[in-house]
Amino acid sequence: MSDTAHKTDGFQPRIVAFFCNWCTYTAADLAGTARMTYAPNVRVVRVMCSGRLDPQFIMEAFRNGADGVLIGGCHPGDCHYQAGNYKALRRYILLKRVMKEMGIEEGRFRLEWIAASEGDKVQRVINEMTETIRKLGPLHLEPVNIPATAHVQVGTDKAAVAARGGVS
Amino acid sequence: MSVPENRTNGTPKIGVYICHCGINIANKVNIKETVDFAAKLPYVTVAKEYKFMCSDPGQELIQQDIRAGLIDRVVVASCSPLMHEATFRNATGEGGANPFMFQMANIREHVSWVTFDKDAATVKAKALIAAAVHRVSLHRPLEQTRVPVHPDVLVVGGGIAGIHASLTLANAGKKVYLVEREPTIGGHMAKFDKTFPTLDCSACILTPKMSAVRAHPNITLWTYSEVVGVEGFVGNFKVKVRRKPRYVDEDLCVGCLECIEACIFKKGKFPDEFNQGLSQRKPIYIPFPQATPLVAVIDPETCAHFKTGKCKKPCADACQPGAVKFDQTEEIKEVAVGSVILATGFKAFDAARVGRYGYGKYPNIYTSLEIERLVNAAGPTGGELKMADGRKPKSVGIVHCVGSRDNNTNAYCSRVCCMYSLKLAHLIKERTEAEVYNFYIDMRTPGKGYEEFYERLLKENVHFIRGRVAEINDWAMIDEEKGHLIIRVEDTLIGRVRRVPVDMVVLSVGLEAQPDADAVRRLFNISCSHEGWFLERHPKLAPVSTFTEGIFLAGACQGPKDIPDCVAQAGAAAAEALALIDKGSVELEPNTAFVNEEVCAGCHTCLNVCPYGAISYIKEINKARVNGALCKGCGTCVAACPSGALQQNLFTDEQIMNEIKGVMNHV
Amino acid sequence: MSKPKVAFYWCASCGGCEEAVVDLNEDILGVVQAVDIVFWPVALDFKRQDVEAMDDGSITVSFINGAIRSSEQYEMVELLRRKSKIVIAFGSCAHLGGIPGLANTFDRAAMLKEAYLESPSVTSGNTTIPQTEITVPEGKLTLPELWDTVKSLDQTIKVDYYLPGCPPPANLIKEAVTTILEGRLPEPGTILAPDIALCEDCPRRETKPDKLIIEQFKRPSQYIIDPDQCILAQGFLCLGSVTRKGCGAVCIEGNMPCTGCMGPTSRVKDFGAKAMSAIASLIDADDEEKITKIIDGMADPVGTFYRYSLPASIIHRSYQKPDGGGAHNGA
Amino acid sequence: MKYLYYPGCSLKSTGRAYEESMLAVFGALDIPLPELHDWNCCGATAYMAISELKAFALCARNFSLAAEQAKGDPDVSLVVPCAACYLGLNKAYRYMHEHPDLKGTIDKALQSAGLGLADGVRVRHPLDVIVNDIGLDKISSKVTSSLAGMKVACYYGCQIIRPYADFDDQQNPTTMNRIMHALGAKTLDWPLKTRCCGGSLTGTIEDVGTRLSYILLREAKLRGADVIVTACPLCQFNLECYQTTIGRMYHDRVDIPVVYFTQLMGMAMGLDAKALGLQRLISPRPVIKEAVPVQGGQHVGA
Amino acid sequence: MKEWEGGHKVQYESELDPHFALEIASIPGGDKLFSCIQCGTCSGMCPLSHNMDFTPRQVIAMIRAGFKDEVLKSHTTWLCASCYNCTVECPREIKITDIMYAVKRIAVRKKIYPKRFPTPVLAGEFFGLVENHGRNSETWLLMRLFFRTNPLKMFKQARLGWQLWRRGRLSLKVDSIERTHELKSILKTIEKEHMIALRNNSAAGKEAHV
């Protein structure tokens, strides 16, 4: 058991996890069956295969307030659908670059291969990621439709930054 | 910006049912707060809680509300969908709605069981429920397709588990293909002398079953063969089997041994695999007298004809039926089966990996499997246990847990070693009257008659020292130790380090997954635990099923097991296969992909993305089209489709996007 | 009955959209005859006060091109919104943020620094950064405020229709104008172009291989594009499969890859994300190292996939930490 | 690849012969091995008993000095002959990599002294460097007077091999045996090559420590070894210098030469006996005499 | 104590220290302590376990059960020669040698150790030498050790000392590094950090790992 699993005060990151049905989702179930306590910060969205993941989903998760996004798929060579995880990996590598350039810290976006038997890895990865993001702090993406007044009144860069801190 | 198509028919009416799962969920998640929360979510018309939603009254709750017209979509917040999705879809269907107007929120495995703090658990449960509600509001009615199940079964591995499963199926009138890698079936059990705790002769109880396999009209036995390819899905597998050439025609060979007699090697020269290399065999051989099939095999690695090309082949001349055929070649057989039982067994731990036990360095240190052969009347010494110099050992140390319960090798308990060590202790004592020392960490004898057997051994004047052996070597501290192997161990019950001099050491090696288990599991598209054992679907409720429908497990390939457990599991696997066959058909998950042809631009992106070749390009209309029968529903093409023309049933972009919105907002 | 009143305005744009209007050639005369142009700073001498003086809703349709990135632009489009019945986002910049939108990978301070302090200059020692307000002996001078973030038009005011393209193709403009003038108003929010990807119209469509894979990304500046083969299949990043058709595949005709100015189809929310997904799926490698190597051959992924649509993308702009430490300034 | 020699306290006193012979051998092999300038104590096992963190920090200073002296060569190794130093420095290296918090504290401490953290400096034992970097072929090619006929008991002791070394098997190391084979010697097959010699206990609780040395000496003699070869100054000291005491204590003759592996290497390579510090040995040297006639040098013996 | 009484007594739970195990487990990787299955491999591998009053396995059991006083007073840790045989072979990867050090550190801090055993004195002397000079000087270390524990031994070892002296293996020079100031500030900072850690951890009932 880690301290991360018990932390209830301070900033609680919100992490959206996309887990493939066959490996990682099952591993998360296994972690449950084995009563492995871990940080409560991850919410799992189940897809049949990590290959189903459209980068739009990841961005949408961030846009909707996620502080981090975790993708879990089968280990290379283990995909239930033969090669979906490779597609996920290709998209992930490209997307990671774009995310980086867009200023989203690397620790907020992670892909992990977690086999159905690796309940302990689910626990470890989630705890690690929660800790990492706790250190990074909340992700406040700039709302798309800022009340225009915030811009008009902007006098200094500091104020502009403050304006970005609003909630979408 | 683009305007999303409105795909909901009318205003959804969603019922949310939150399960206590006894106290499993209710202890961690504040149910009342969660119900109140759910009731306020968009389109939710009913929000209820119940002690056990999966029970009949629980399901009835859903059905009543559907029948009363209160709801047309259902969210159940309870356990994992891998556990009860089917149950609740059925309930939804029984109530009169389409079974796919249902979504599950996993608030047990993903929330109550893994969260420490009660408030945090409640927050997380709410988020998952909101996600399910958002998602189900966009669900659409779907139809399942049914495909027939092929009644034949493939059994892989001809040890006791594979044999038992094959016979059970064959006796039920099903056709079985039994594929075994070695030249004979029988597996490890054929090598044992006696079985614990009854001490009945292993061969005596096994060989009748082996003969039955050979004789059964419903069993096609392919020894010296391996599965090399598997395609298809539950009910409809296509399997390729490679039959290695044994250079002896199975149909003609009568097992008379004349060929072996005639071989240019007058005596055995090559390590005999069946006897753990403790004796020698010729290049043409029959592994053991009760081998099934009783057909000779030529090992091309050692046969003079294959090595030099200069042999006069007396074996062929000696064979009256003319069964020896040097021109035999490998054969690939293709069969169609509806289900598969994997019974590929285990591999004994390599004792040389624990260097401090001196295996391979000092003489008179044997593994337990070697001792099985040495005490076996049909073994290389005719059942006499002798040391390298021919003397009978006066003292024997049996070291438990070699390669088990050790993070440096295998962390798990191999389950059978305590009992077989007791058996060997008994046999050694019986045959040699030596002092026998058992060195154990914990004595584990959970089984019918097992503890009684332990007690019997305690009374037989066998020494039991509780302590894991530290090292075995040959340096003597005092004269009495000279010429012996010294076992150094802490007697933990006394708290003192002891040096026990013995003549012979038995290393009770643990069980490991087969070295090619990983390749096999990939072949059959199943999972392995991190130790390498094939992973069952559920450790308690689906112990012989896998995550791939139609593939079942039997015996030690799933984890260390003794003979009674292997046989029981083989019977269970056979029963699962029978259930599938007798059902006659399987329903396929309707999560296939489909092309919205109106908007497909024919860009070809999806074609190569599909691993099953399920998408084809229709040139005449410049559109892609998904073959629903071939599509397995991974959705990879949907993610790749650049213009959103491809969608996946049950996993449309909108449904997933809505789930994301639900999981993030509202809490 | 008086003729419908029409206004044209430009915000952060290159002027190409204005060109496009002129490019209607003779047809413009028809338009001019049919309508009253009440505001068109590029061509006609109307002033802001003239618009302010009009009644609210008195302009039938305003065509606004360019992205919104300053207080002045915002004031003007808000004004036009108030005075107009219909507002049309005209061209990629108004539609999705356009090329000026790529500024969203920087913040204002970085941009001003680059433009006024760090770029080479013939007058040395000039360290002046323009201010929104300054008092000189003659009095107070003001400049519009430059925003930190570039916006698409619909992120600042309500937009009724979109005419995509950089610039919008003449035939789409004509059709749009005709439709509106004839009062056949489509559903609000409609993009006035076919909702299907460009590949359908591609003259090279027949040459596309069934097994579409990318082993190496090539740039048109380094390799010669075979004019008879599918451009993407040759390894050049052609985004025609992601992009709405309607342009007549003019770039392909000119042997250049599609860069996506028409934006995505209605089923795709984020052009760049979807394009990445589609293109990455085609990469012919399965291990991390090889995939990385192939992707290394792709210059400036953000600029490539979000060339016209960064402000309208889901992420919208580069993330700046609340403490002001921008991790994004390098590009 | 740059090597820097880290002596530690023993190689400057009781283990001087180890230093001399090792430097002579490296010199003959044309491998530059300058001493780490201003090195400080590794912390040793005793330091761990007072403050582990301080011991790590002491080690970290040596790493910083090494990086400084290597002038930016990223591939710099400390060559550490003393087993205790080797273990201590290696432990610090491992812990700094495995525990970021620890690394942070050490970094702070180094900064306070104006030093920068250098976590890339590797810790290597000369056995490792000789077999895996220099190679046995080169060693054999330098042999001028083969040690054929000599039966040596290779004694590795504990801390070179356990628990951190990754260049050899932890229970059955063979590196030194392979070197001896390359010199033409035969090696003894004995199960005690990594059994403890008593370590610093010989100095503190003498009867306990010397008993362990006795077991080793006796078994080596019983099995017919001509000489015990060591790779650690404390092992050599314990096994050699207490032979008289042990003999008296156990009424057993345990006289057997105990030398450093580098001394035998030097002898086989025909290096000057004095340069190898042979005159610093206490125990009788019949074997050594046989292998290389001692050139000049004062007669020493007990 | 009467002859038949033996050395044992009923151990009352209230006499045990439930935090002791946590304190020991706070060293890096120390939580493996709780995985011990009492197999005795450590004791069997240990070349010195027969000299110890408790075998290493028993020490682990006692730490877990909270027998703090007994463990700190035990000879076992002081007899550990740090050969790491136990650590390498432990089937549960318990860093037993490191645990012995952790026990030693607590004992030294609390000044509880068997008086006859000079090991802690050696450690202390060594510590002093290094702290001041950056280096240890073997000769001085041994002389001081003998002086402080058993001056007689010095004479017993005189012959060996003479032999070593003649062969140039004893040096009476106190070796020192040049930049001792660096060392001083390093050690000072560590001490400061240690105090901070102590303060932070004391609330949690743990002693800091030093």
CSV table of N, CA, C and O in Angstrom, one decimal, chain B residues 232-285:
chain,number,residue,atom,x,y,z
B,232,GLY,N,-9.8,-18.0,-36.6
B,232,GLY,CA,-11.2,-18.0,-36.3
B,232,GLY,C,-11.6,-17.7,-34.9
B,232,GLY,O,-10.8,-17.0,-34.2
B,233,PHE,N,-12.8,-18.1,-34.5
B,233,PHE,CA,-13.3,-17.6,-33.2
B,233,PHE,C,-14.2,-18.7,-32.7
B,233,PHE,O,-14.4,-19.8,-33.3
B,234,VAL,N,-14.7,-18.5,-31.5
B,234,VAL,CA,-15.5,-19.5,-30.8
B,234,VAL,C,-16.5,-20.2,-31.7
B,234,VAL,O,-17.2,-19.6,-32.5
B,235,GLY,N,-16.5,-21.5,-31.7
B,235,GLY,CA,-17.3,-22.3,-32.5
B,235,GLY,C,-16.8,-22.6,-33.9
B,235,GLY,O,-17.3,-23.5,-34.6
B,236,ASN,N,-15.8,-21.8,-34.3
B,236,ASN,CA,-15.4,-21.9,-35.7
B,236,ASN,C,-13.8,-21.7,-35.8
B,236,ASN,O,-13.4,-20.7,-36.4
B,237,PHE,N,-13.1,-22.5,-35.2
B,237,PHE,CA,-11.6,-22.4,-35.3
B,237,PHE,C,-11.1,-23.2,-36.4
B,237,PHE,O,-11.6,-24.3,-36.7
B,238,LYS,N,-10.1,-22.7,-37.1
B,238,LYS,CA,-9.4,-23.5,-38.1
B,238,LYS,C,-8.0,-23.7,-37.5
B,238,LYS,O,-7.3,-22.7,-37.2
B,239,VAL,N,-7.6,-24.9,-37.4
B,239,VAL,CA,-6.3,-25.2,-36.7
B,239,VAL,C,-5.4,-26.0,-37.7
B,239,VAL,O,-5.8,-26.9,-38.4
B,240,LYS,N,-4.1,-25.5,-37.7
B,240,LYS,CA,-3.1,-26.2,-38.5
B,240,LYS,C,-2.2,-27.0,-37.5
B,240,LYS,O,-1.7,-26.5,-36.6
B,241,VAL,N,-2.0,-28.3,-37.8
B,241,VAL,CA,-1.1,-29.1,-37.0
B,241,VAL,C,0.0,-29.6,-37.9
B,241,VAL,O,-0.2,-30.2,-39.0
B,242,ARG,N,1.2,-29.5,-37.3
B,242,ARG,CA,2.4,-30.0,-38.0
B,242,ARG,C,2.7,-31.4,-37.5
B,242,ARG,O,2.9,-31.5,-36.3
B,243,ARG,N,2.7,-32.4,-38.4
B,243,ARG,CA,3.1,-33.7,-37.9
B,243,ARG,C,4.5,-33.9,-38.3
B,243,ARG,O,4.8,-34.0,-39.5
B,244,LYS,N,5.4,-34.0,-37.3
B,244,LYS,CA,6.8,-34.2,-37.6
B,244,LYS,C,7.0,-35.6,-38.1
B,244,LYS,O,6.3,-36.6,-37.7
B,245,PRO,N,8.0,-35.8,-39.0
B,245,PRO,CA,8.2,-37.2,-39.5
B,245,PRO,C,8.8,-38.0,-38.5
B,245,PRO,O,9.8,-37.6,-37.9
B,246,ARG,N,8.3,-39.2,-38.2
B,246,ARG,CA,9.0,-40.1,-37.2
B,246,ARG,C,9.7,-41.2,-38.0
B,246,ARG,O,10.4,-42.0,-37.4
B,247,TYR,N,9.6,-41.1,-39.3
B,247,TYR,CA,10.3,-42.1,-40.2
B,247,TYR,C,9.9,-43.5,-39.9
B,247,TYR,O,10.6,-44.4,-40.3
B,248,VAL,N,8.8,-43.7,-39.3
B,248,VAL,CA,8.2,-45.0,-39.1
B,248,VAL,C,6.7,-44.8,-39.3
B,248,VAL,O,6.1,-43.9,-38.7
B,249,ASP,N,6.2,-45.7,-40.2
B,249,ASP,CA,4.8,-45.5,-40.5
B,249,ASP,C,3.9,-46.0,-39.4
B,249,ASP,O,4.0,-47.2,-39.0
B,250,GLU,N,3.1,-45.1,-38.8
B,250,GLU,CA,2.3,-45.4,-37.7
B,250,GLU,C,1.3,-46.6,-37.9
B,250,GLU,O,1.0,-47.4,-37.0
B,251,ASP,N,0.8,-46.6,-39.2
B,251,ASP,CA,-0.2,-47.6,-39.5
B,251,ASP,C,0.4,-49.0,-39.6
B,251,ASP,O,-0.3,-50.0,-39.5
B,252,LEU,N,1.7,-49.0,-40.0
B,252,LEU,CA,2.3,-50.3,-40.3
B,252,LEU,C,3.0,-50.9,-39.1
B,252,LEU,O,3.1,-52.1,-38.9
B,253,CYS,N,3.6,-50.0,-38.3
B,253,CYS,CA,4.5,-50.5,-37.2
B,253,CYS,C,3.6,-51.3,-36.2
B,253,CYS,O,2.5,-50.9,-35.8
B,254,VAL,N,4.2,-52.4,-35.8
B,254,VAL,CA,3.5,-53.2,-34.8
B,254,VAL,C,4.1,-53.2,-33.4
B,254,VAL,O,3.7,-53.9,-32.5
B,255,GLY,N,5.2,-52.4,-33.3
B,255,GLY,CA,5.8,-52.2,-32.0
B,255,GLY,C,6.6,-53.5,-31.6
B,255,GLY,O,6.7,-53.8,-30.4
B,256,CYS,N,7.2,-54.2,-32.6
B,256,CYS,CA,7.8,-55.4,-32.2
B,256,CYS,C,9.3,-55.3,-31.8
B,256,CYS,O,9.9,-56.2,-31.3
B,257,LEU,N,9.8,-54.1,-31.9
B,257,LEU,CA,11.2,-53.7,-31.5
B,257,LEU,C,12.3,-54.3,-32.3
B,257,LEU,O,13.5,-54.1,-32.0
B,258,GLU,N,12.0,-55.1,-33.4
B,258,GLU,CA,13.0,-55.7,-34.2
B,258,GLU,C,13.9,-54.6,-34.8
B,258,GLU,O,15.1,-54.8,-34.9
B,259,CYS,N,13.4,-53.5,-35.2
B,259,CYS,CA,14.2,-52.4,-35.8
B,259,CYS,C,15.2,-51.9,-34.9
B,259,CYS,O,16.4,-51.7,-35.2
B,260,ILE,N,14.8,-51.8,-33.6
B,260,ILE,CA,15.7,-51.3,-32.6
B,260,ILE,C,16.8,-52.3,-32.3
B,260,ILE,O,18.0,-51.9,-32.2
B,261,GLU,N,16.5,-53.5,-32.3
B,261,GLU,CA,17.4,-54.6,-32.1
B,261,GLU,C,18.5,-54.5,-33.3
B,261,GLU,O,19.7,-54.7,-33.1
B,262,ALA,N,18.0,-54.2,-34.5
B,262,ALA,CA,18.8,-54.3,-35.7
B,262,ALA,C,19.7,-53.1,-35.9
B,262,ALA,O,20.7,-53.1,-36.6
B,263,CYS,N,19.4,-52.0,-35.2
B,263,CYS,CA,20.2,-50.8,-35.4
B,263,CYS,C,21.7,-51.0,-35.3
B,263,CYS,O,22.2,-51.8,-34.5
B,264,ILE,N,22.4,-50.3,-36.1
B,264,ILE,CA,23.9,-50.5,-36.1
B,264,ILE,C,24.5,-50.1,-34.8
B,264,ILE,O,25.6,-50.6,-34.4
B,265,PHE,N,23.9,-49.3,-34.0
B,265,PHE,CA,24.3,-49.1,-32.6
B,265,PHE,C,23.9,-50.3,-31.8
B,265,PHE,O,22.7,-50.6,-31.7
B,266,LYS,N,24.9,-51.0,-31.3
B,266,LYS,CA,24.6,-52.2,-30.6
B,266,LYS,C,24.0,-51.9,-29.2
B,266,LYS,O,23.2,-52.7,-28.7
B,267,LYS,N,24.4,-50.8,-28.7
B,267,LYS,CA,23.9,-50.4,-27.4
B,267,LYS,C,23.4,-48.9,-27.4
B,267,LYS,O,23.8,-48.2,-28.3
B,268,GLY,N,22.6,-48.6,-26.5
B,268,GLY,CA,22.1,-47.2,-26.5
B,268,GLY,C,23.2,-46.3,-26.3
B,268,GLY,O,24.2,-46.6,-25.6
B,269,LYS,N,23.2,-45.1,-26.9
B,269,LYS,CA,24.3,-44.2,-26.9
B,269,LYS,C,23.9,-42.8,-26.5
B,269,LYS,O,24.7,-41.9,-26.2
B,270,PHE,N,22.7,-42.5,-26.7
B,270,PHE,CA,22.2,-41.1,-26.5
B,270,PHE,C,21.3,-41.0,-25.4
B,270,PHE,O,20.5,-41.9,-25.1
B,271,PRO,N,21.4,-39.8,-24.7
B,271,PRO,CA,20.6,-39.7,-23.5
B,271,PRO,C,19.1,-40.0,-23.7
B,271,PRO,O,18.5,-39.4,-24.7
B,272,ASP,N,18.5,-40.8,-22.9
B,272,ASP,CA,17.2,-41.2,-23.0
B,272,ASP,C,16.3,-40.1,-22.3
B,272,ASP,O,16.3,-40.0,-21.1
B,273,GLU,N,15.5,-39.4,-23.1
B,273,GLU,CA,14.7,-38.3,-22.6
B,273,GLU,C,13.7,-38.8,-21.6
B,273,GLU,O,13.5,-38.2,-20.5
B,274,PHE,N,13.1,-40.0,-21.8
B,274,PHE,CA,12.1,-40.4,-20.9
B,274,PHE,C,12.7,-40.7,-19.5
B,274,PHE,O,12.1,-40.5,-18.5
B,275,ASN,N,13.9,-41.2,-19.5
B,275,ASN,CA,14.6,-41.5,-18.2
B,275,ASN,C,15.4,-40.3,-17.7
B,275,ASN,O,16.4,-40.5,-17.0
B,276,GLN,N,15.1,-39.1,-18.2
B,276,GLN,CA,15.8,-37.9,-17.7
B,276,GLN,C,17.3,-38.0,-18.0
B,276,GLN,O,18.1,-37.4,-17.2
B,277,GLY,N,17.7,-38.7,-19.1
B,277,GLY,CA,19.1,-38.8,-19.4
B,277,GLY,C,19.9,-39.7,-18.5
B,277,GLY,O,21.1,-39.8,-18.6
B,278,LEU,N,19.2,-40.5,-17.7
B,278,LEU,CA,19.9,-41.4,-16.8
B,278,LEU,C,20.3,-42.7,-17.4
B,278,LEU,O,21.0,-43.5,-16.9
B,279,SER,N,19.7,-42.9,-18.6
B,279,SER,CA,20.1,-44.1,-19.4
B,279,SER,C,20.3,-43.7,-20.8
B,279,SER,O,20.1,-42.5,-21.2
B,280,GLN,N,20.7,-44.6,-21.7
B,280,GLN,CA,20.9,-44.3,-23.1
B,280,GLN,C,20.0,-45.1,-24.0
B,280,GLN,O,19.6,-46.2,-23.7
B,281,ARG,N,19.7,-44.4,-25.1
B,281,ARG,CA,18.8,-45.1,-26.1
B,281,ARG,C,19.5,-45.1,-27.4
B,281,ARG,O,20.5,-44.4,-27.6
B,282,LYS,N,18.9,-45.8,-28.4
B,282,LYS,CA,19.5,-45.8,-29.7
B,282,LYS,C,18.8,-44.7,-30.5
B,282,LYS,O,17.8,-44.1,-30.1
B,283,PRO,N,19.3,-44.4,-31.8
B,283,PRO,CA,18.6,-43.4,-32.6
B,283,PRO,C,17.2,-43.8,-32.9
B,283,PRO,O,16.3,-43.0,-33.1
B,284,ILE,N,16.9,-45.1,-33.1
B,284,ILE,CA,15.6,-45.6,-33.3
B,284,ILE,C,15.1,-46.2,-32.0
B,284,ILE,O,15.8,-47.0,-31.3
B,285,TYR,N,14.0,-45.8,-31.5
B,285,TYR,CA,13.6,-46.2,-30.2
B,285,TYR,C,12.1,-46.0,-29.9
B,285,TYR,O,11.4,-45.4,-30.7
